[in-house]
Amino acid sequence: MKKSVLLGALTIAGLAAGAAAAGTLDDVKARGTLNCGVTTGLVGFAAPNADGEWNGFDVAVCRAVAAAVLGDATAVEFVPTTGKTRFTALASGEIDMLARNTTWTFSRDVDLKFTFVGINYYDGQGFMVPKSLGVTSAKELDGATVCIQTGTTTELNLADFFRANNISYEPVPIETNAEGQQQYLAGACDTYTTDASGLAATRASFENPSDHVLLPEIISKEPLGPLVRHGDDEWGDVVRWTLNALITAEELGVTSANVSEMATGSNNPEVKRLLGTEGTLGEMLGLDADWAMRAIASQGNYGEIFAKNIGEDTPIALSRGLNAQWTNGGLIYSPPFR
């Protein structure tokens, strides 16, 4: 078992080293589309609508990068990935970036050779149970069957939590969120565990969401963010600073509605640098001066993207919490644009 895991990690790292030899920015420009890895379907984060159009919090990051690089937020080929297939897809070059609620960990960075360009959602692992079970704490789940996605950090956190509390469980392995939802609703498991945001999104899609309870325990830190392959710093910079542009735009009051007005009318030097009316930041990235303005105009700033897809006025109803701007007591913070 350990040997197969080690070989798997070595294989992914080897693929990443080979694929990173090519310049991804040049490849994306030449291809005219961005290949972006997303989840197989998690409402609010990444899911196709009835017309097959992908929408969501993570999807918006992909579209912002496409707008910055290609001038067209629709020039994205979305590639659904599971917890098991996502890293191979990125390492092999099948996708240019991964925006699939993926936790930034030491081993994924150092061992698998991926660069997390930032954090777009601070999350933690939780549990959902049917209200009819009468369970009010995860510590009451001794002997429970647990639906758990394989190949994820949540699988490891689950084992740690039950061992630390000297209670037992029986795992019910699943590959995708859709399978987890199906198994949970069919009663194949007593509880479903994944990131708390994912549980909220999953519960929102149920016919009767109020029949299910999110337990109070958050058992891990899950800093989620987009990632690229090691060894292609030019591309990593493009994805990193596009995400930072969305975050900085919210901090500076630049929105999808006023971005054109701010570009010409603001006296704030950082707004001018962000929107390309002063300085040469776009040129430093290998892009034109309007790259960030296009990303913001097409998707909105970080706060707009959050509110539209997963915010308190959506069925998912997530509060900003740790994902508020640092100026409002949260952890969302971008380095300066200068």
Coordinates of C-alpha atoms in Angstrom, one line a residue:
M1 CA 0.0 0.0 0.0
K2 CA 2.7 2.4 1.0
K3 CA 4.8 1.4 -2.0
S4 CA 2.0 2.1 -4.4
V5 CA 1.3 5.6 -2.9
L6 CA 5.0 6.4 -3.1
L7 CA 5.2 5.3 -6.8
G8 CA 2.1 7.4 -7.5
A9 CA 3.7 10.5 -6.0
L10 CA 6.9 9.9 -7.9
T11 CA 5.0 9.4 -11.2
I12 CA 3.0 12.7 -10.7
A13 CA 6.2 14.6 -9.8
G14 CA 8.0 13.2 -12.9
L15 CA 5.1 14.2 -15.1
A16 CA 5.1 17.7 -13.6
A17 CA 8.8 18.1 -14.3
G18 CA 8.4 17.1 -17.9
A19 CA 5.3 19.2 -18.6
A20 CA 6.8 22.3 -17.0
A21 CA 9.5 22.4 -19.6
A22 CA 7.2 24.1 -22.0
G23 CA 6.0 27.7 -21.5
T24 CA 2.4 27.4 -20.5
L25 CA 1.7 31.1 -21.1
D26 CA 2.8 30.7 -24.7
D27 CA 0.9 27.5 -25.1
V28 CA -2.3 29.1 -23.9
K29 CA -1.9 32.1 -26.2
A30 CA -1.2 29.8 -29.2
R31 CA -4.1 27.5 -28.4
G32 CA -6.5 30.3 -27.8
T33 CA -8.1 28.6 -24.9
L34 CA -7.3 27.9 -21.2
N35 CA -7.6 24.3 -20.1
C36 CA -8.8 24.6 -16.5
G37 CA -9.3 21.7 -14.2
V38 CA -12.4 21.9 -11.9
T39 CA -14.5 19.5 -9.8
T40 CA -16.9 17.2 -11.4
G41 CA -19.7 19.3 -10.0
L42 CA -20.2 21.2 -6.8
V43 CA -22.9 23.8 -6.9
G44 CA -21.6 27.3 -6.1
F45 CA -18.0 26.3 -6.7
A46 CA -17.9 24.6 -10.1
A47 CA -20.9 23.1 -11.9
P48 CA -22.5 23.2 -15.3
N49 CA -26.0 24.7 -15.6
A50 CA -28.8 23.2 -17.7
D51 CA -27.3 24.7 -20.9
G52 CA -23.9 23.1 -20.1
E53 CA -22.3 26.5 -19.1
W54 CA -19.9 26.2 -16.1
N55 CA -20.5 28.6 -13.2
G56 CA -19.2 29.0 -9.7
F57 CA -16.6 30.5 -7.4
D58 CA -13.7 28.4 -8.8
V59 CA -14.9 28.7 -12.3
A60 CA -14.7 32.5 -12.0
V61 CA -11.0 32.3 -11.3
C62 CA -10.5 30.3 -14.5
R63 CA -12.5 32.8 -16.5
A64 CA -10.6 35.7 -15.0
V65 CA -7.3 34.2 -16.1
A66 CA -8.7 33.6 -19.6
A67 CA -9.9 37.2 -19.7
A68 CA -6.5 38.5 -18.6
V69 CA -4.4 36.3 -21.0
L70 CA -6.8 35.9 -24.0
G71 CA -9.1 38.8 -23.7
D72 CA -12.1 36.4 -23.6
A73 CA -13.5 35.0 -20.4
T74 CA -15.4 32.4 -22.3
A75 CA -12.2 30.9 -23.9
V76 CA -12.0 28.2 -21.2
E77 CA -12.1 24.4 -21.7
F78 CA -13.3 23.1 -18.3
V79 CA -11.9 19.7 -17.5
P80 CA -13.8 17.9 -14.7
T81 CA -11.5 16.1 -12.3
T82 CA -11.9 13.9 -9.2
G83 CA -9.8 13.8 -6.1
K84 CA -7.8 11.0 -7.7
T85 CA -7.4 12.4 -11.2
R86 CA -6.8 16.1 -10.6
F87 CA -3.0 15.9 -9.9
T88 CA -2.2 13.6 -12.8
A89 CA -4.2 15.9 -15.1
L90 CA -2.2 18.9 -14.0
A91 CA 1.2 17.2 -14.0
S92 CA 0.7 15.7 -17.4
G93 CA -0.1 19.0 -19.0
E94 CA -3.7 18.0 -19.8
I95 CA -4.8 21.2 -17.9
D96 CA -2.9 24.5 -17.5
M97 CA -4.2 25.2 -14.0
L98 CA -6.3 23.5 -11.4
A99 CA -9.1 25.5 -9.7
R100 CA -10.8 22.7 -7.8
N101 CA -11.2 23.3 -4.0
T102 CA -7.8 21.8 -3.4
T103 CA -6.0 22.1 -0.1
W104 CA -2.5 23.6 0.0
T105 CA -0.3 21.1 1.8
F106 CA 3.5 20.6 2.3
S107 CA 3.6 17.3 0.3
R108 CA 1.5 18.6 -2.6
D109 CA 3.9 21.5 -2.9
V110 CA 7.3 19.9 -2.2
D111 CA 6.7 16.2 -3.2
L112 CA 4.2 16.4 -6.0
K113 CA 5.9 19.6 -7.4
F114 CA 2.9 21.9 -7.6
T115 CA 2.8 25.7 -6.9
F116 CA -0.2 27.0 -5.1
V117 CA -0.5 30.6 -6.3
G118 CA -2.6 31.8 -3.4
I119 CA -5.6 31.0 -1.3
N120 CA -9.0 31.9 -2.5
Y121 CA -11.0 30.2 0.2
Y122 CA -10.1 29.4 3.9
D123 CA -12.1 26.3 4.7
G124 CA -12.2 23.5 7.3
Q125 CA -13.5 19.9 7.3
G126 CA -17.0 19.3 8.8
F127 CA -19.7 16.6 9.0
M128 CA -23.3 16.5 7.8
V129 CA -25.9 14.1 9.3
P130 CA -29.6 13.6 8.8
K131 CA -31.5 15.5 11.5
S132 CA -33.4 12.3 12.2
L133 CA -30.3 10.7 13.7
G134 CA -30.5 13.2 16.6
V135 CA -26.7 13.6 16.6
T136 CA -25.4 17.0 17.8
S137 CA -21.6 16.5 17.9
A138 CA -19.1 14.6 15.7
K139 CA -17.9 13.0 18.9
E140 CA -21.2 11.1 19.1
L141 CA -20.4 9.3 15.8
D142 CA -18.8 6.2 17.4
G143 CA -19.3 3.2 15.0
A144 CA -20.8 5.4 12.3
T145 CA -20.4 4.7 8.6
V146 CA -18.8 7.7 6.9
C147 CA -18.9 8.7 3.2
I148 CA -15.5 10.0 2.3
Q149 CA -13.8 11.0 -1.0
T150 CA -10.7 9.0 -1.6
G151 CA -7.4 10.7 -2.5
T152 CA -8.2 13.8 -0.4
T153 CA -6.8 15.4 2.8
T154 CA -10.3 14.9 4.3
E155 CA -9.6 11.1 4.3
L156 CA -6.5 11.6 6.4
N157 CA -8.1 14.1 8.7
L158 CA -11.0 11.8 9.3
A159 CA -8.7 9.0 10.5
D160 CA -6.9 11.4 12.8
F161 CA -10.1 12.8 14.3
F162 CA -11.6 9.4 15.2
R163 CA -8.3 8.1 16.6
A164 CA -7.8 11.2 18.7
N165 CA -11.2 10.8 20.2
N166 CA -10.9 7.0 20.6
I167 CA -13.9 6.2 18.6
S168 CA -14.3 4.0 15.5
Y169 CA -15.9 4.4 12.1
E170 CA -16.4 2.5 8.9
P171 CA -15.4 4.4 5.7
V172 CA -17.7 4.3 2.6
P173 CA -15.3 5.3 -0.2
I174 CA -16.6 7.6 -2.9
E175 CA -15.0 9.2 -6.0
T176 CA -17.0 12.3 -6.6
N177 CA -19.3 14.7 -4.7
A178 CA -22.2 13.5 -6.8
E179 CA -21.6 9.9 -5.7
G180 CA -21.2 11.1 -2.1
Q181 CA -24.5 12.9 -2.2
Q182 CA -26.2 9.9 -3.8
Q183 CA -24.8 7.4 -1.2
Y184 CA -25.6 9.7 1.7
L185 CA -29.2 10.3 0.6
A186 CA -29.6 6.5 0.0
G187 CA -28.6 5.9 3.6
A188 CA -25.3 4.1 2.7
C189 CA -23.6 6.2 5.3
D190 CA -24.6 7.9 8.5
T191 CA -22.6 11.0 7.8
Y192 CA -20.9 12.7 5.0
T193 CA -17.6 14.5 5.6
T194 CA -15.8 17.0 3.4
D195 CA -14.9 20.7 3.5
A196 CA -17.6 22.7 5.3
S197 CA -18.2 24.8 2.2
G198 CA -18.7 21.7 0.2
L199 CA -21.2 20.4 2.7
A200 CA -23.1 23.6 2.6
A201 CA -23.2 23.5 -1.2
T202 CA -24.3 19.9 -1.2
R203 CA -27.0 20.4 1.4
A204 CA -28.3 23.4 -0.6
S205 CA -29.0 21.1 -3.6
F206 CA -31.2 18.7 -1.5
E207 CA -34.9 18.7 -1.9
N208 CA -35.3 19.4 1.9
P209 CA -32.1 21.0 3.1
S210 CA -33.5 21.6 6.6
D211 CA -33.7 17.8 7.1
H212 CA -29.9 17.7 7.4
V213 CA -27.6 19.2 10.0
L214 CA -24.0 20.5 9.8
L215 CA -22.3 19.5 13.0
P216 CA -20.4 22.2 14.9
E217 CA -16.9 20.6 14.8
I218 CA -14.4 21.9 12.2
I219 CA -11.6 19.3 12.4
S220 CA -8.9 20.7 10.1
K221 CA -7.4 23.7 8.3
E222 CA -8.2 23.6 4.6
P223 CA -6.6 26.5 2.8
L224 CA -7.9 26.1 -0.8
G225 CA -6.5 27.7 -3.9
P226 CA -5.5 27.4 -7.6
L227 CA -2.3 25.6 -8.5
V228 CA 0.1 25.1 -11.4
R229 CA 3.1 23.0 -12.1
H230 CA 6.5 23.7 -10.5
G231 CA 9.1 25.0 -12.9
D232 CA 7.0 27.5 -14.9
D233 CA 7.3 30.6 -12.8
E234 CA 6.1 32.9 -15.7
W235 CA 2.8 31.1 -15.8
G236 CA 2.5 30.9 -12.0
D237 CA 2.9 34.7 -11.9
V238 CA 0.1 35.2 -14.3
V239 CA -2.4 33.0 -12.4
R240 CA -1.1 34.4 -9.0
W241 CA -1.5 38.0 -9.9
T242 CA -4.8 37.5 -11.6
L243 CA -6.1 36.2 -8.3
N244 CA -4.4 39.0 -6.5
A245 CA -6.0 41.5 -8.9
L246 CA -9.5 40.3 -7.9
I247 CA -8.7 40.5 -4.2
T248 CA -7.0 44.0 -4.5
A249 CA -9.9 45.3 -6.6
E250 CA -12.3 44.6 -3.7
E251 CA -10.0 46.2 -1.2
L252 CA -9.7 49.3 -3.4
G253 CA -13.4 49.5 -4.3
V254 CA -13.0 48.6 -7.9
T255 CA -16.0 46.6 -9.2
S256 CA -17.2 45.2 -12.5
A257 CA -19.6 48.1 -12.7
N258 CA -17.1 51.0 -12.1
V259 CA -13.8 49.5 -13.4
S260 CA -13.8 51.6 -16.6
E261 CA -14.6 54.8 -14.6
M262 CA -11.9 54.0 -12.0
A263 CA -9.4 53.4 -14.7
T264 CA -9.6 57.0 -16.0
G265 CA -11.0 58.8 -13.0
S266 CA -9.2 57.5 -9.9
N267 CA -6.4 59.5 -8.3
N268 CA -5.2 56.4 -6.3
P269 CA -1.8 55.4 -7.6
E270 CA -2.4 51.7 -6.8
V271 CA -5.7 51.7 -8.7
K272 CA -3.9 53.2 -11.7
R273 CA -1.2 50.5 -11.5
L274 CA -3.8 47.8 -11.1
L275 CA -5.8 48.9 -14.1
G276 CA -2.8 49.6 -16.3
T277 CA -3.1 53.4 -16.7
E278 CA 0.2 53.9 -14.9
G279 CA 3.3 51.7 -14.8
T280 CA 4.2 48.6 -16.8
L281 CA 2.9 45.7 -14.6
G282 CA 1.2 44.0 -17.5
E283 CA 4.3 44.1 -19.6
M284 CA 6.2 42.5 -16.7
L285 CA 3.7 39.6 -16.9
G286 CA 4.0 39.2 -20.6
L287 CA 0.5 40.7 -21.0
D288 CA -0.9 44.0 -22.1
A289 CA -1.8 46.9 -19.8
D290 CA -5.5 46.0 -19.5
W291 CA -5.1 42.4 -18.3
A292 CA -6.4 43.1 -14.8
M293 CA -9.2 45.4 -16.0
R294 CA -10.5 42.6 -18.2
A295 CA -10.4 40.1 -15.4
I296 CA -12.4 42.4 -13.0
A297 CA -14.8 43.6 -15.7
S298 CA -15.7 40.1 -16.7
Q299 CA -16.0 38.4 -13.3
G300 CA -16.2 41.2 -10.7
N301 CA -13.9 41.6 -7.8
Y302 CA -13.3 38.9 -5.1
G303 CA -16.2 40.1 -3.0
E304 CA -18.6 40.2 -6.0
I305 CA -17.6 36.6 -7.0
F306 CA -18.1 35.4 -3.4
A307 CA -21.5 37.1 -3.1
K308 CA -22.8 35.9 -6.5
N309 CA -21.8 32.2 -6.1
I310 CA -21.7 31.2 -2.5
G311 CA -22.6 34.3 -0.4
E312 CA -25.3 34.7 2.2
D313 CA -28.0 35.6 -0.4
T314 CA -27.4 32.4 -2.3
P315 CA -28.9 29.0 -1.4
I316 CA -25.4 28.0 -0.1
A317 CA -25.5 31.0 2.3
L318 CA -21.9 31.1 3.4
S319 CA -20.8 34.1 5.4
R320 CA -17.4 35.7 4.6
G321 CA -15.9 34.8 8.0
L322 CA -12.2 34.1 7.5
N323 CA -12.7 35.0 3.9
A324 CA -13.4 38.6 4.6
Q325 CA -10.8 41.2 3.6
W326 CA -8.0 41.8 6.1
T327 CA -9.4 45.3 6.6
N328 CA -12.6 43.6 7.9
G329 CA -11.1 41.1 10.2
G330 CA -10.6 38.3 7.7
L331 CA -7.5 36.6 6.1
I332 CA -8.0 37.7 2.5
Y333 CA -5.0 39.8 1.7
S334 CA -3.0 40.5 -1.5
P335 CA 0.5 41.8 -1.8
P336 CA 0.8 45.4 -3.2
F337 CA 0.5 46.2 -6.8
R338 CA 3.7 48.2 -7.3

